[in-house]
Coordinates of C-alpha atoms in Angstrom, one line a residue:
Chain A
M1 CA -76.8 33.4 -69.4
A2 CA -73.7 32.3 -71.3
F3 CA -72.3 28.8 -70.8
E4 CA -69.2 28.6 -72.9
L5 CA -65.6 27.4 -73.0
T6 CA -62.7 29.4 -74.3
I7 CA -59.5 27.5 -75.1
L8 CA -56.4 29.5 -74.1
G9 CA -53.9 26.7 -74.8
S10 CA -54.1 23.3 -76.6
S11 CA -50.6 22.1 -76.8
S12 CA -49.0 19.3 -74.8
A13 CA -45.8 19.3 -72.8
T14 CA -44.1 22.2 -74.7
P15 CA -45.8 25.1 -76.4
T16 CA -45.4 25.6 -80.1
S17 CA -45.5 28.8 -82.2
E18 CA -49.3 28.5 -82.5
R19 CA -50.4 26.7 -79.4
Y20 CA -49.9 27.6 -75.8
P21 CA -49.8 24.9 -73.1
T22 CA -53.1 23.8 -71.4
A23 CA -55.4 26.5 -70.1
Q24 CA -59.1 27.1 -70.5
V25 CA -61.7 29.5 -69.2
L26 CA -65.3 28.3 -68.6
N27 CA -67.9 31.0 -68.4
A28 CA -70.6 29.2 -66.5
S29 CA -73.5 31.6 -66.2
G30 CA -71.2 34.5 -65.5
R31 CA -68.8 32.6 -63.3
F32 CA -65.4 32.5 -64.9
F33 CA -63.5 29.3 -63.9
L34 CA -59.9 28.9 -65.0
I35 CA -58.9 25.3 -65.8
D36 CA -55.2 24.7 -65.8
C37 CA -52.8 27.5 -66.2
G38 CA -49.8 26.7 -68.5
E39 CA -47.1 29.3 -69.2
G40 CA -48.5 32.3 -71.1
T41 CA -52.1 31.9 -69.7
Q42 CA -52.2 35.6 -68.6
I43 CA -51.2 36.7 -72.1
Q44 CA -54.0 34.6 -73.6
I45 CA -56.5 35.9 -71.0
R46 CA -55.5 39.5 -72.0
R47 CA -55.8 38.7 -75.7
Q48 CA -59.3 37.3 -75.1
K49 CA -60.2 40.4 -73.2
I50 CA -61.4 38.4 -70.3
G51 CA -61.3 40.6 -67.2
F52 CA -58.7 39.4 -64.7
G53 CA -60.9 40.5 -61.9
K54 CA -63.5 37.9 -62.9
I55 CA -61.2 34.9 -62.2
N56 CA -60.8 33.8 -58.7
H57 CA -61.4 30.0 -58.9
I58 CA -58.5 28.1 -60.5
F59 CA -58.5 24.4 -61.1
I60 CA -55.2 22.7 -61.6
S61 CA -55.4 19.1 -62.8
H62 CA -51.9 18.0 -62.0
L63 CA -48.3 19.1 -61.5
H64 CA -46.8 18.7 -64.9
G65 CA -45.4 22.1 -65.8
D66 CA -47.4 22.6 -68.9
H67 CA -50.5 22.7 -66.7
F68 CA -49.4 25.2 -64.0
Y69 CA -46.3 27.2 -64.9
G70 CA -48.4 30.3 -65.8
L71 CA -49.9 30.4 -62.3
I72 CA -47.3 32.5 -60.5
G73 CA -47.2 35.1 -63.3
L74 CA -51.0 35.3 -63.2
I75 CA -51.1 35.8 -59.4
S76 CA -48.4 38.4 -59.7
T77 CA -50.4 40.3 -62.3
F78 CA -53.6 40.1 -60.2
N79 CA -51.5 41.8 -57.5
L80 CA -49.9 44.4 -59.8
L81 CA -53.4 45.3 -61.1
G82 CA -54.5 46.0 -57.5
L83 CA -57.1 43.2 -57.3
T84 CA -58.1 42.2 -53.8
R85 CA -60.5 39.2 -54.2
D86 CA -59.2 36.0 -52.6
I87 CA -57.9 33.4 -55.1
H88 CA -59.0 29.8 -54.6
I89 CA -56.8 27.1 -56.1
Y90 CA -58.0 23.6 -56.4
S91 CA -54.9 21.4 -57.0
P92 CA -52.7 18.7 -55.8
S93 CA -51.6 19.6 -52.3
Q94 CA -47.9 20.0 -53.2
L95 CA -48.6 23.0 -55.4
K96 CA -48.5 25.1 -52.3
D97 CA -44.9 24.1 -51.6
I98 CA -43.9 25.1 -55.1
I99 CA -45.8 28.4 -55.2
Q100 CA -45.2 29.7 -51.7
P101 CA -41.4 30.5 -52.2
Q102 CA -42.4 32.4 -55.3
L103 CA -45.2 34.3 -53.6
D104 CA -42.6 35.4 -51.0
F105 CA -40.6 37.1 -53.7
L106 CA -43.5 39.0 -55.2
K107 CA -43.1 42.8 -55.4
G108 CA -44.7 44.1 -52.3
D109 CA -47.2 42.2 -50.2
L110 CA -50.1 40.3 -51.7
R111 CA -53.4 42.2 -51.3
F112 CA -55.4 39.0 -51.2
N113 CA -55.2 35.5 -49.9
V114 CA -54.3 32.5 -52.0
I115 CA -56.3 29.6 -50.6
F116 CA -55.3 26.1 -51.6
H117 CA -57.9 23.3 -51.7
P118 CA -56.2 19.9 -52.1
L119 CA -57.8 17.5 -54.6
N120 CA -58.8 14.0 -53.8
F121 CA -57.2 11.4 -56.0
K122 CA -59.1 8.4 -54.6
K123 CA -62.7 9.3 -55.6
P124 CA -65.0 11.9 -57.1
Q125 CA -65.6 14.9 -54.8
L126 CA -67.7 18.0 -54.8
I127 CA -65.1 20.8 -54.6
F128 CA -67.1 23.9 -55.3
E129 CA -70.7 24.9 -55.3
D130 CA -72.8 28.1 -55.2
K131 CA -76.4 28.8 -55.9
K132 CA -76.2 27.9 -59.6
I133 CA -73.1 25.8 -60.2
E134 CA -71.3 22.8 -58.8
V135 CA -67.9 21.4 -59.6
I136 CA -66.9 17.8 -59.0
S137 CA -63.3 16.5 -59.3
F138 CA -62.6 13.0 -60.3
P139 CA -59.4 11.0 -60.6
L140 CA -57.9 10.4 -64.0
K141 CA -55.3 7.8 -65.0
H142 CA -52.0 9.5 -65.6
S143 CA -48.3 9.1 -64.7
I144 CA -48.8 11.3 -61.7
N145 CA -51.9 12.2 -59.6
C146 CA -54.3 14.0 -61.9
C147 CA -58.0 15.0 -61.7
G148 CA -60.6 15.9 -64.2
F149 CA -63.4 18.4 -63.4
L150 CA -67.1 18.3 -64.1
F151 CA -68.8 21.7 -64.1
R152 CA -72.6 21.4 -63.9
E153 CA -75.5 23.8 -63.5
K154 CA -77.7 22.9 -60.5
Q155 CA -81.1 21.6 -61.3
K156 CA -83.3 24.6 -61.8
E157 CA -86.9 24.9 -60.5
A158 CA -89.8 24.2 -62.7
N159 CA -91.5 27.2 -64.3
I160 CA -95.0 27.9 -63.1
K161 CA -97.6 28.8 -65.7
K162 CA -98.7 32.4 -65.1
E163 CA -102.3 31.8 -66.3
Y164 CA -102.9 29.3 -63.6
I165 CA -101.7 31.7 -60.9
R166 CA -104.5 34.0 -61.8
Q167 CA -107.1 31.2 -62.5
Y168 CA -106.6 29.4 -59.2
Q169 CA -105.6 32.5 -57.2
I170 CA -102.4 30.9 -56.0
P171 CA -100.9 32.8 -53.1
I172 CA -97.4 34.1 -53.6
A173 CA -96.3 32.2 -50.5
Q174 CA -97.0 28.8 -52.2
I175 CA -95.3 29.5 -55.5
K176 CA -91.9 28.4 -54.3
D177 CA -93.3 25.0 -53.2
I178 CA -95.1 24.5 -56.5
K179 CA -91.9 25.3 -58.4
Q180 CA -90.2 22.6 -56.4
G181 CA -92.9 20.0 -57.2
A182 CA -95.9 20.5 -54.8
D183 CA -99.5 20.2 -56.0
F184 CA -101.9 23.1 -55.2
V185 CA -105.0 22.6 -53.1
A186 CA -107.6 25.3 -54.1
A187 CA -110.0 27.0 -51.6
N188 CA -112.8 24.5 -52.6
G189 CA -110.5 21.5 -51.9
E190 CA -109.8 20.8 -55.5
V191 CA -106.2 19.4 -56.0
I192 CA -104.5 20.8 -59.0
L193 CA -101.6 18.5 -60.0
N194 CA -98.1 20.0 -60.3
S195 CA -97.7 18.6 -63.7
L196 CA -100.6 20.8 -64.9
L197 CA -99.3 23.9 -63.2
T198 CA -95.7 23.9 -64.3
T199 CA -93.4 23.3 -67.3
P200 CA -90.3 21.4 -66.5
P201 CA -87.0 23.3 -66.1
P202 CA -84.3 22.9 -68.8
T203 CA -81.8 20.1 -68.2
P204 CA -78.8 21.6 -66.4
L205 CA -75.8 22.3 -68.7
S206 CA -72.6 20.5 -68.0
Y207 CA -69.0 20.5 -69.1
A208 CA -66.3 18.0 -68.3
F209 CA -62.5 18.4 -68.6
C210 CA -60.4 15.3 -68.9
S211 CA -56.7 16.0 -69.2
D212 CA -54.1 14.4 -68.8
T213 CA -55.2 10.8 -68.9
A214 CA -55.1 7.4 -70.5
F215 CA -58.4 5.9 -71.6
H216 CA -60.1 5.4 -68.3
P217 CA -63.6 3.8 -68.3
P218 CA -64.3 4.4 -64.6
I219 CA -64.9 8.1 -65.2
A220 CA -67.8 7.4 -67.6
D221 CA -70.2 7.1 -64.7
V222 CA -69.3 10.5 -63.2
I223 CA -69.5 12.4 -66.5
K224 CA -72.4 10.5 -68.0
N225 CA -74.6 12.6 -70.5
V226 CA -72.3 15.6 -70.3
D227 CA -73.2 18.2 -72.8
L228 CA -69.6 19.1 -73.7
L229 CA -66.6 16.9 -73.1
Y230 CA -63.0 18.0 -73.4
H231 CA -60.8 15.0 -73.6
E232 CA -57.1 15.0 -74.2
A233 CA -55.8 13.4 -77.4
T234 CA -52.1 13.7 -77.3
F235 CA -51.5 11.2 -80.1
T236 CA -53.2 9.3 -82.9
E237 CA -53.4 5.5 -82.9
E238 CA -50.1 5.4 -84.9
L239 CA -48.4 6.2 -81.6
R240 CA -50.5 3.9 -79.5
E241 CA -47.6 2.3 -77.8
W242 CA -46.2 5.7 -76.8
A243 CA -49.6 6.8 -75.6
N244 CA -49.8 3.8 -73.3
K245 CA -46.3 4.3 -72.0
T246 CA -46.9 7.9 -71.1
Y247 CA -50.5 7.5 -69.8
H248 CA -52.0 9.7 -72.5
S249 CA -54.9 9.1 -74.9
T250 CA -55.2 8.9 -78.6
A251 CA -57.9 10.7 -80.6
L252 CA -59.7 7.3 -80.8
D253 CA -59.6 6.9 -77.0
A254 CA -61.2 10.4 -76.6
A255 CA -63.9 9.5 -79.1
K256 CA -64.6 6.2 -77.3
M257 CA -65.0 8.0 -74.0
A258 CA -67.4 10.5 -75.6
K259 CA -69.5 7.7 -76.9
M260 CA -69.3 5.7 -73.7
T261 CA -70.5 8.8 -71.7
N262 CA -73.1 9.7 -74.2
A263 CA -71.7 13.2 -74.5
G264 CA -73.3 15.9 -76.6
E265 CA -70.1 17.2 -78.2
L266 CA -66.4 16.3 -77.9
I267 CA -63.4 18.7 -78.1
I268 CA -60.0 17.1 -78.4
G269 CA -56.8 18.9 -77.6
H270 CA -53.4 18.6 -75.9
F271 CA -51.9 17.7 -79.2
S272 CA -48.3 16.5 -79.3
S273 CA -46.0 19.0 -81.1
R274 CA -44.9 16.0 -83.2
Y275 CA -48.0 16.6 -85.4
K276 CA -48.1 19.5 -87.7
E277 CA -51.8 19.0 -88.7
V278 CA -54.9 18.4 -86.7
E279 CA -56.8 16.5 -89.4
P280 CA -55.4 13.0 -88.5
F281 CA -56.8 13.5 -85.0
L282 CA -60.2 14.6 -86.2
N283 CA -60.4 11.9 -88.8
E284 CA -59.6 9.2 -86.3
A285 CA -62.0 10.5 -83.6
Q286 CA -64.9 11.0 -86.0
T287 CA -64.9 7.3 -87.1
V288 CA -66.4 6.7 -83.6
F289 CA -67.9 10.0 -82.5
S290 CA -68.9 12.4 -85.3
N291 CA -69.6 15.4 -83.1
T292 CA -65.8 16.0 -82.5
L293 CA -64.2 19.4 -82.7
D294 CA -60.5 20.3 -82.3
A295 CA -59.3 22.7 -79.7
V296 CA -58.0 26.0 -81.2
D297 CA -56.3 28.6 -79.1
G298 CA -58.5 31.7 -78.7
K299 CA -61.7 30.0 -79.9
T300 CA -64.9 30.0 -77.8
Y301 CA -67.2 27.0 -77.9
P302 CA -70.7 27.4 -76.6
V303 CA -71.9 24.5 -74.4
K304 CA -75.0 23.3 -76.2
R305 CA -77.8 21.4 -74.5
K306 CA -77.7 17.8 -75.6
Q307 CA -80.5 16.6 -77.8
Chain B
M1 CA -19.4 36.2 -87.3
A2 CA -22.8 37.6 -86.3
F3 CA -23.0 39.9 -83.3
E4 CA -26.7 40.7 -82.9
L5 CA -29.4 41.1 -80.4
T6 CA -32.9 39.7 -80.7
I7 CA -35.6 41.1 -78.5
L8 CA -38.0 38.4 -77.2
G9 CA -39.9 40.7 -74.8
S10 CA -40.1 44.4 -74.2
S11 CA -42.9 44.9 -71.8
S12 CA -42.6 45.9 -68.2
A13 CA -44.2 44.2 -65.1
T14 CA -47.1 42.6 -67.0
P15 CA -47.2 41.3 -70.6
T16 CA -49.6 43.0 -73.0
S17 CA -51.2 41.5 -76.1
E18 CA -48.2 42.6 -78.2
R19 CA -45.3 42.6 -75.8
Y20 CA -43.9 39.8 -73.7
P21 CA -42.0 40.5 -70.5
T22 CA -38.3 41.0 -70.6
A23 CA -36.1 38.5 -72.5
Q24 CA -33.4 38.9 -75.1
V25 CA -31.0 36.7 -77.0
L26 CA -27.5 38.0 -77.8
N27 CA -25.8 36.1 -80.6
A28 CA -22.2 37.0 -79.9
S29 CA -20.1 35.3 -82.6
G30 CA -22.1 32.1 -82.4
R31 CA -22.5 32.1 -78.6
F32 CA -26.2 32.5 -77.7
F33 CA -26.6 34.3 -74.4
L34 CA -30.1 34.5 -73.0
I35 CA -30.6 37.8 -71.0
D36 CA -33.6 37.6 -68.6
C37 CA -36.4 35.1 -69.1
G38 CA -39.9 36.5 -68.5
E39 CA -42.9 34.3 -68.9
G40 CA -43.3 33.1 -72.5
T41 CA -39.6 33.3 -73.3
Q42 CA -39.6 29.7 -74.6
I43 CA -42.5 30.5 -77.0
Q44 CA -40.6 33.5 -78.4
I45 CA -37.4 31.5 -78.8
R46 CA -39.4 28.9 -80.8
R47 CA -41.0 31.6 -82.9
Q48 CA -37.6 33.1 -83.7
K49 CA -36.3 29.6 -84.6
I50 CA -33.4 29.9 -82.3
G51 CA -32.2 26.4 -81.4
F52 CA -32.9 25.6 -77.8
G53 CA -29.6 23.6 -77.7
K54 CA -27.6 26.7 -78.4
I55 CA -28.6 28.3 -75.1
N56 CA -26.8 27.3 -72.0
H57 CA -25.8 30.6 -70.4
I58 CA -28.7 32.5 -68.9
F59 CA -28.3 35.9 -67.2
I60 CA -31.0 37.0 -64.8
S61 CA -30.8 40.7 -63.8
H62 CA -33.1 40.5 -60.8
L63 CA -35.9 38.7 -59.1
H64 CA -39.0 40.6 -60.2
G65 CA -41.2 38.0 -61.9
D66 CA -41.3 39.7 -65.3
H67 CA -37.6 38.9 -65.6
F68 CA -37.5 35.2 -64.6
Y69 CA -40.9 33.5 -64.6
G70 CA -40.2 31.9 -67.9
L71 CA -37.1 30.1 -66.6
I72 CA -38.7 27.0 -65.2
G73 CA -40.7 26.4 -68.3
L74 CA -37.6 26.8 -70.5
I75 CA -35.5 24.4 -68.3
S76 CA -38.4 21.9 -68.4
T77 CA -38.5 22.1 -72.2
F78 CA -34.7 21.6 -72.4
N79 CA -35.3 18.4 -70.5
L80 CA -38.3 17.2 -72.5
L81 CA -36.2 17.8 -75.7
G82 CA -33.5 15.5 -74.4
L83 CA -30.8 18.2 -74.2
T84 CA -27.9 17.2 -72.0
R85 CA -25.6 20.3 -71.8
D86 CA -25.3 21.9 -68.4
I87 CA -27.2 25.1 -67.9
H88 CA -25.4 28.0 -66.2
I89 CA -27.5 30.7 -64.6
Y90 CA -26.0 34.0 -63.5
S91 CA -28.5 35.5 -61.1
P92 CA -29.2 36.7 -57.5
S93 CA -28.4 33.8 -55.2
Q94 CA -32.0 33.4 -54.0
L95 CA -33.1 32.3 -57.4
K96 CA -31.9 28.8 -56.6
D97 CA -34.3 28.6 -53.6
I98 CA -37.2 29.5 -55.8
I99 CA -36.3 27.2 -58.7
Q100 CA -35.2 24.1 -56.9
P101 CA -38.7 23.1 -55.5
Q102 CA -39.9 23.3 -59.1
L103 CA -37.0 21.3 -60.5
D104 CA -37.8 18.6 -58.0
F105 CA -41.3 18.3 -59.6
L106 CA -40.1 18.1 -63.2
K107 CA -41.2 15.0 -65.2
G108 CA -38.4 12.5 -64.7
D109 CA -34.9 13.4 -63.7
L110 CA -33.0 16.2 -65.3
R111 CA -30.5 15.1 -67.8
F112 CA -28.2 18.0 -67.1
N113 CA -26.9 20.1 -64.2
V114 CA -28.3 23.6 -63.5
I115 CA -25.4 25.5 -62.1
F116 CA -26.2 28.8 -60.3
H117 CA -23.6 31.6 -60.3
P118 CA -24.5 34.3 -57.8
L119 CA -24.2 37.9 -58.9
N120 CA -22.2 40.5 -57.1
F121 CA -24.3 43.6 -56.2
K122 CA -21.4 45.6 -54.7
K123 CA -19.1 46.1 -57.8
P124 CA -18.6 45.1 -61.4
Q125 CA -17.3 41.6 -61.9
L126 CA -16.2 39.3 -64.7
I127 CA -18.7 36.5 -64.6
F128 CA -18.0 34.7 -67.9
E129 CA -15.2 34.4 -70.4
D130 CA -14.0 32.1 -73.1
K131 CA -11.6 32.6 -76.0
K132 CA -13.6 35.2 -77.7
I133 CA -16.1 36.8 -75.3
E134 CA -16.2 38.2 -71.8
V135 CA -19.3 39.1 -69.7
I136 CA -19.1 41.6 -66.9
S137 CA -22.0 42.2 -64.4
F138 CA -22.4 45.6 -62.8
P139 CA -24.8 46.8 -60.1
L140 CA -27.8 48.9 -61.2
K141 CA -30.0 51.1 -59.0
H142 CA -33.4 49.4 -58.5
S143 CA -35.9 48.7 -55.7
I144 CA -34.2 45.3 -55.2
N145 CA -30.7 44.0 -56.1
C146 CA -30.3 44.2 -59.8
C147 CA -27.3 43.8 -62.2
G148 CA -26.7 45.0 -65.7
F149 CA -24.5 43.0 -68.1
L150 CA -21.7 44.0 -70.5
F151 CA -21.0 41.5 -73.3
R152 CA -17.7 42.3 -75.0
E153 CA -15.5 40.6 -77.6
K154 CA -12.0 40.1 -76.5
Q155 CA -9.3 42.2 -78.2
K156 CA -8.3 40.3 -81.3
E157 CA -4.8 39.9 -82.6
A158 CA -3.4 42.2 -85.3
N159 CA -3.4 40.9 -88.8
I160 CA 0.0 40.2 -90.3
K161 CA 0.5 41.3 -93.9
K162 CA 1.0 38.2 -96.1
E163 CA 3.3 39.9 -98.5
Y164 CA 5.9 40.6 -95.7
I165 CA 5.8 37.0 -94.6
R166 CA 7.2 36.1 -98.1
Q167 CA 9.4 39.1 -98.4
Y168 CA 11.2 38.7 -95.1
Q169 CA 10.8 34.9 -95.0
I170 CA 9.2 35.1 -91.5
P171 CA 9.2 31.6 -89.9
I172 CA 5.8 30.3 -88.9
A173 CA 6.9 30.0 -85.3
Q174 CA 7.3 33.8 -85.0
I175 CA 4.0 34.8 -86.6
K176 CA 2.1 34.5 -83.3
D177 CA 4.5 36.8 -81.5
I178 CA 4.3 39.4 -84.4
K179 CA 0.5 39.3 -84.3
Q180 CA 0.7 40.1 -80.6
G181 CA 3.0 43.1 -81.2
A182 CA 6.6 41.8 -81.6
D183 CA 9.0 43.3 -84.2
F184 CA 10.8 40.9 -86.5
V185 CA 14.6 40.6 -86.7
A186 CA 15.6 39.4 -90.2
A187 CA 18.5 37.0 -90.8
N188 CA 20.8 40.0 -91.7
G189 CA 20.0 41.6 -88.4
E190 CA 17.6 44.2 -89.8
V191 CA 14.7 45.0 -87.4
I192 CA 11.3 45.2 -89.2
L193 CA 8.9 47.2 -87.0
N194 CA 5.6 45.6 -86.0
S195 CA 3.7 48.6 -87.2
L196 CA 5.0 47.9 -90.8
L197 CA 4.2 44.2 -90.6
T198 CA 0.7 44.3 -89.3
T199 CA -2.7 46.0 -89.7
P200 CA -4.5 46.7 -86.4
P201 CA -7.4 44.4 -85.4
P202 CA -10.9 45.7 -85.4
T203 CA -12.1 47.2 -82.2
P204 CA -14.0 44.6 -80.1
L205 CA -17.8 44.8 -80.4
S206 CA -19.7 45.3 -77.2
Y207 CA -23.3 45.3 -75.9
A208 CA -24.6 46.5 -72.6
F209 CA -28.0 45.5 -71.0
C210 CA -29.3 47.9 -68.3
S211 CA -32.7 46.9 -66.9
D212 CA -34.3 47.6 -64.4
T213 CA -32.7 50.7 -63.1
A214 CA -33.1 54.4 -62.2
F215 CA -30.7 56.8 -64.0
H216 CA -27.4 55.7 -62.4
P217 CA -24.2 57.6 -63.5
P218 CA -21.8 55.2 -61.8
I219 CA -22.3 52.6 -64.5
A220 CA -21.1 54.9 -67.2
D221 CA -17.4 54.0 -66.6
V222 CA -18.1 50.3 -66.9
I223 CA -20.0 50.5 -70.2
K224 CA -18.1 53.5 -71.8
N225 CA -18.0 53.5 -75.6
V226 CA -20.3 50.5 -75.8
D227 CA -21.5 49.9 -79.4
L228 CA -25.0 49.1 -78.5
L229 CA -26.8 50.0 -75.2
Y230 CA -30.1 48.6 -74.1
H231 CA -31.5 50.8 -71.4
E232 CA -34.9 50.5 -69.8
A233 CA -37.3 53.4 -70.3
T234 CA -40.4 52.4 -68.4
F235 CA -41.9 55.9 -68.5
T236 CA -41.7 59.2 -70.2
E237 CA -40.9 62.4 -68.3
E238 CA -44.6 63.0 -67.7
L239 CA -44.4 60.2 -65.1
R240 CA -41.0 61.4 -63.7
E241 CA -42.3 61.2 -60.1
W242 CA -43.5 57.6 -60.5
A243 CA -40.2 56.6 -62.2
N244 CA -38.3 58.0 -59.2
K245 CA -40.6 56.2 -56.8
T246 CA -40.2 52.8 -58.5
Y247 CA -36.5 53.1 -59.4
H248 CA -37.2 53.1 -63.1
S249 CA -36.0 55.3 -65.9
T250 CA -37.7 57.6 -68.3
A251 CA -36.8 57.7 -72.0
L252 CA -34.9 60.8 -71.3
D253 CA -32.8 59.1 -68.6
A254 CA -31.9 56.3 -71.0
A255 CA -30.9 58.8 -73.7
K256 CA -28.7 60.7 -71.1
M257 CA -27.0 57.5 -70.2
A258 CA -26.3 56.7 -73.9
K259 CA -24.8 60.2 -74.3
M260 CA -22.8 59.9 -71.1
T261 CA -21.3 56.6 -72.1
N262 CA -20.7 57.7 -75.6
A263 CA -22.7 54.7 -76.9
G264 CA -23.0 53.9 -80.6
E265 CA -26.7 53.1 -80.6
L266 CA -29.4 53.0 -77.9
I267 CA -32.4 50.6 -77.7
I268 CA -35.1 51.5 -75.2
G269 CA -37.6 49.1 -73.9
H270 CA -39.5 47.8 -70.8
F271 CA -42.3 50.1 -71.7
S272 CA -45.1 50.5 -69.1
S273 CA -48.4 49.1 -70.4
R274 CA -49.9 52.4 -69.6
Y275 CA -48.6 53.7 -72.9
K276 CA -50.4 52.5 -76.1
E277 CA -47.8 54.1 -78.4
V278 CA -44.0 54.1 -78.5
E279 CA -43.6 57.5 -80.2
P280 CA -43.6 59.6 -77.1
F281 CA -40.6 57.5 -75.8
L282 CA -38.7 57.9 -79.0
N283 CA -39.4 61.6 -79.3
E284 CA -38.2 62.2 -75.8
A285 CA -35.0 60.2 -76.1
Q286 CA -34.1 61.5 -79.5
T287 CA -33.9 65.1 -78.2
V288 CA -30.8 64.0 -76.4
F289 CA -29.5 61.0 -78.3
S290 CA -30.6 60.7 -81.9
N291 CA -29.4 57.1 -82.5
T292 CA -32.3 55.7 -80.4
L293 CA -34.4 52.7 -81.5
D294 CA -37.4 51.1 -79.8
A295 CA -37.4 47.5 -78.7
V296 CA -39.8 45.4 -80.8
D297 CA -40.6 41.8 -79.8
G298 CA -39.1 39.4 -82.4
K299 CA -36.9 42.0 -84.0
T300 CA -33.1 41.5 -84.4
Y301 CA -30.7 44.4 -84.1
P302 CA -27.1 44.0 -85.4
V303 CA -24.5 45.4 -83.1
K304 CA -22.7 47.9 -85.3
R305 CA -19.1 49.0 -84.7
K306 CA -19.2 52.5 -83.4
Q307 CA -17.8 55.2 -85.7

């Protein structure tokens, strides 16, 4: 199954002619998670030909407009398209107060519920899980309450080697236990070790989203060994003072975090519109972390299993 | 001075890959009026290289999201850019209730006032005027309260013929009166008729915006002889029943209104995303009103003086 990230917007604060404000879709084994929802997100979703009906979990990092102004338009479009699945929004609690007066003005009644799940800004928290995926929020360090999100596959079961099922006549009823680590005791009393019977499952894939934030070492523990890290890089070191003042990161900060967490790959984005080119960001980050890519609106990045 | 209309968005209800929701900028002799403000308007303004600082009068026809969801993002950007001029919004009164909770969450304090001017849905009303331009709102016929807007140059003064100033030694103090219609009495008592002394001023230019609305003959008196008429055409006659049900117009309706008002030119827009091509709209409208153009995002249409 696909595990890939599509960047819908990579600008900071205000959109530019080429970059929309922050929004991303993570396709995690067929689950489509929308992360932030800046103005124009629904236009970008349409351009990427991502079915609107696939999106019903939306994660909003914080309440600066460039991260959520597209939400009401998206919800309105869900309704106009006749979608009926409930929408779950994981966000700062105040978002409800902002959105509700707008929902009340929507053409006709909503055909679905909008369910708000308030984020915890004190500590990491499991905010979503199903059979295959779990999502953990964790506090970032920004000028207002802000969370990052870690999307992680759950640990899969080991694979049992088919030839041993036949050889030892393993009953179907015991296969589940063996996949979960049990040894097998044959009819003659012989114990067949689990390590012989199985091959280990692949390491779960993971993706972490960190925006907006200053360089913030405490998150490294939560997102350690992540396969793909998106970390904001609003400025380069040239504007270090401004980055500090506004609780944003430089490209160097992002790269340091990727190194500190032992990430597989790093994508930087949320570029200030002051910069016309992305090269200075990449050059700066790659001095510390060579596997750095730049976020490009409309581009899809596969989450690759770390070596 | 320029008098021209730039279409920023021409879609209805939901944006498409090619069309943003409704928004337009009218440059009326150097005044930049923003008419409706669908999601993504600020992106389109930037693409058209229209200075954000030029826009401080915004006209919102009605409170369906595709006509105002871009407003909060635009105001936020005004603030982030450090603009300080007050913003005047002419809209249904409830817009303030929707926008205020969002303004309260803007990064930092607003550096300018947002002044709301409630529209009158009972009768036409002069809602703005300065030395050169006046704007009149007028009720349309839609599923919720909705106004159109007429933008009109004020009547200019006549031009006085320079050769007569010399010939009759007209004192500077009297020139203003003559431009406004007075005759001139020479030193010897001779009366020089105004019609000899002056050439008439050009007819004032005018532009009318009618969206969203069903076909609504009562507006014809207000916008009679308009040079350029924008009239919504969400459907073609094929979907006449649906147009009636949703209080929208067909391309034929728009053309009939252009003919009824004796307009110079007609632009149709607000096309339903059901249609992949614009030709059916144009073909239908042009059977009744040949000077029909289609709205194209990013295109500028000069307002030409009617023959």
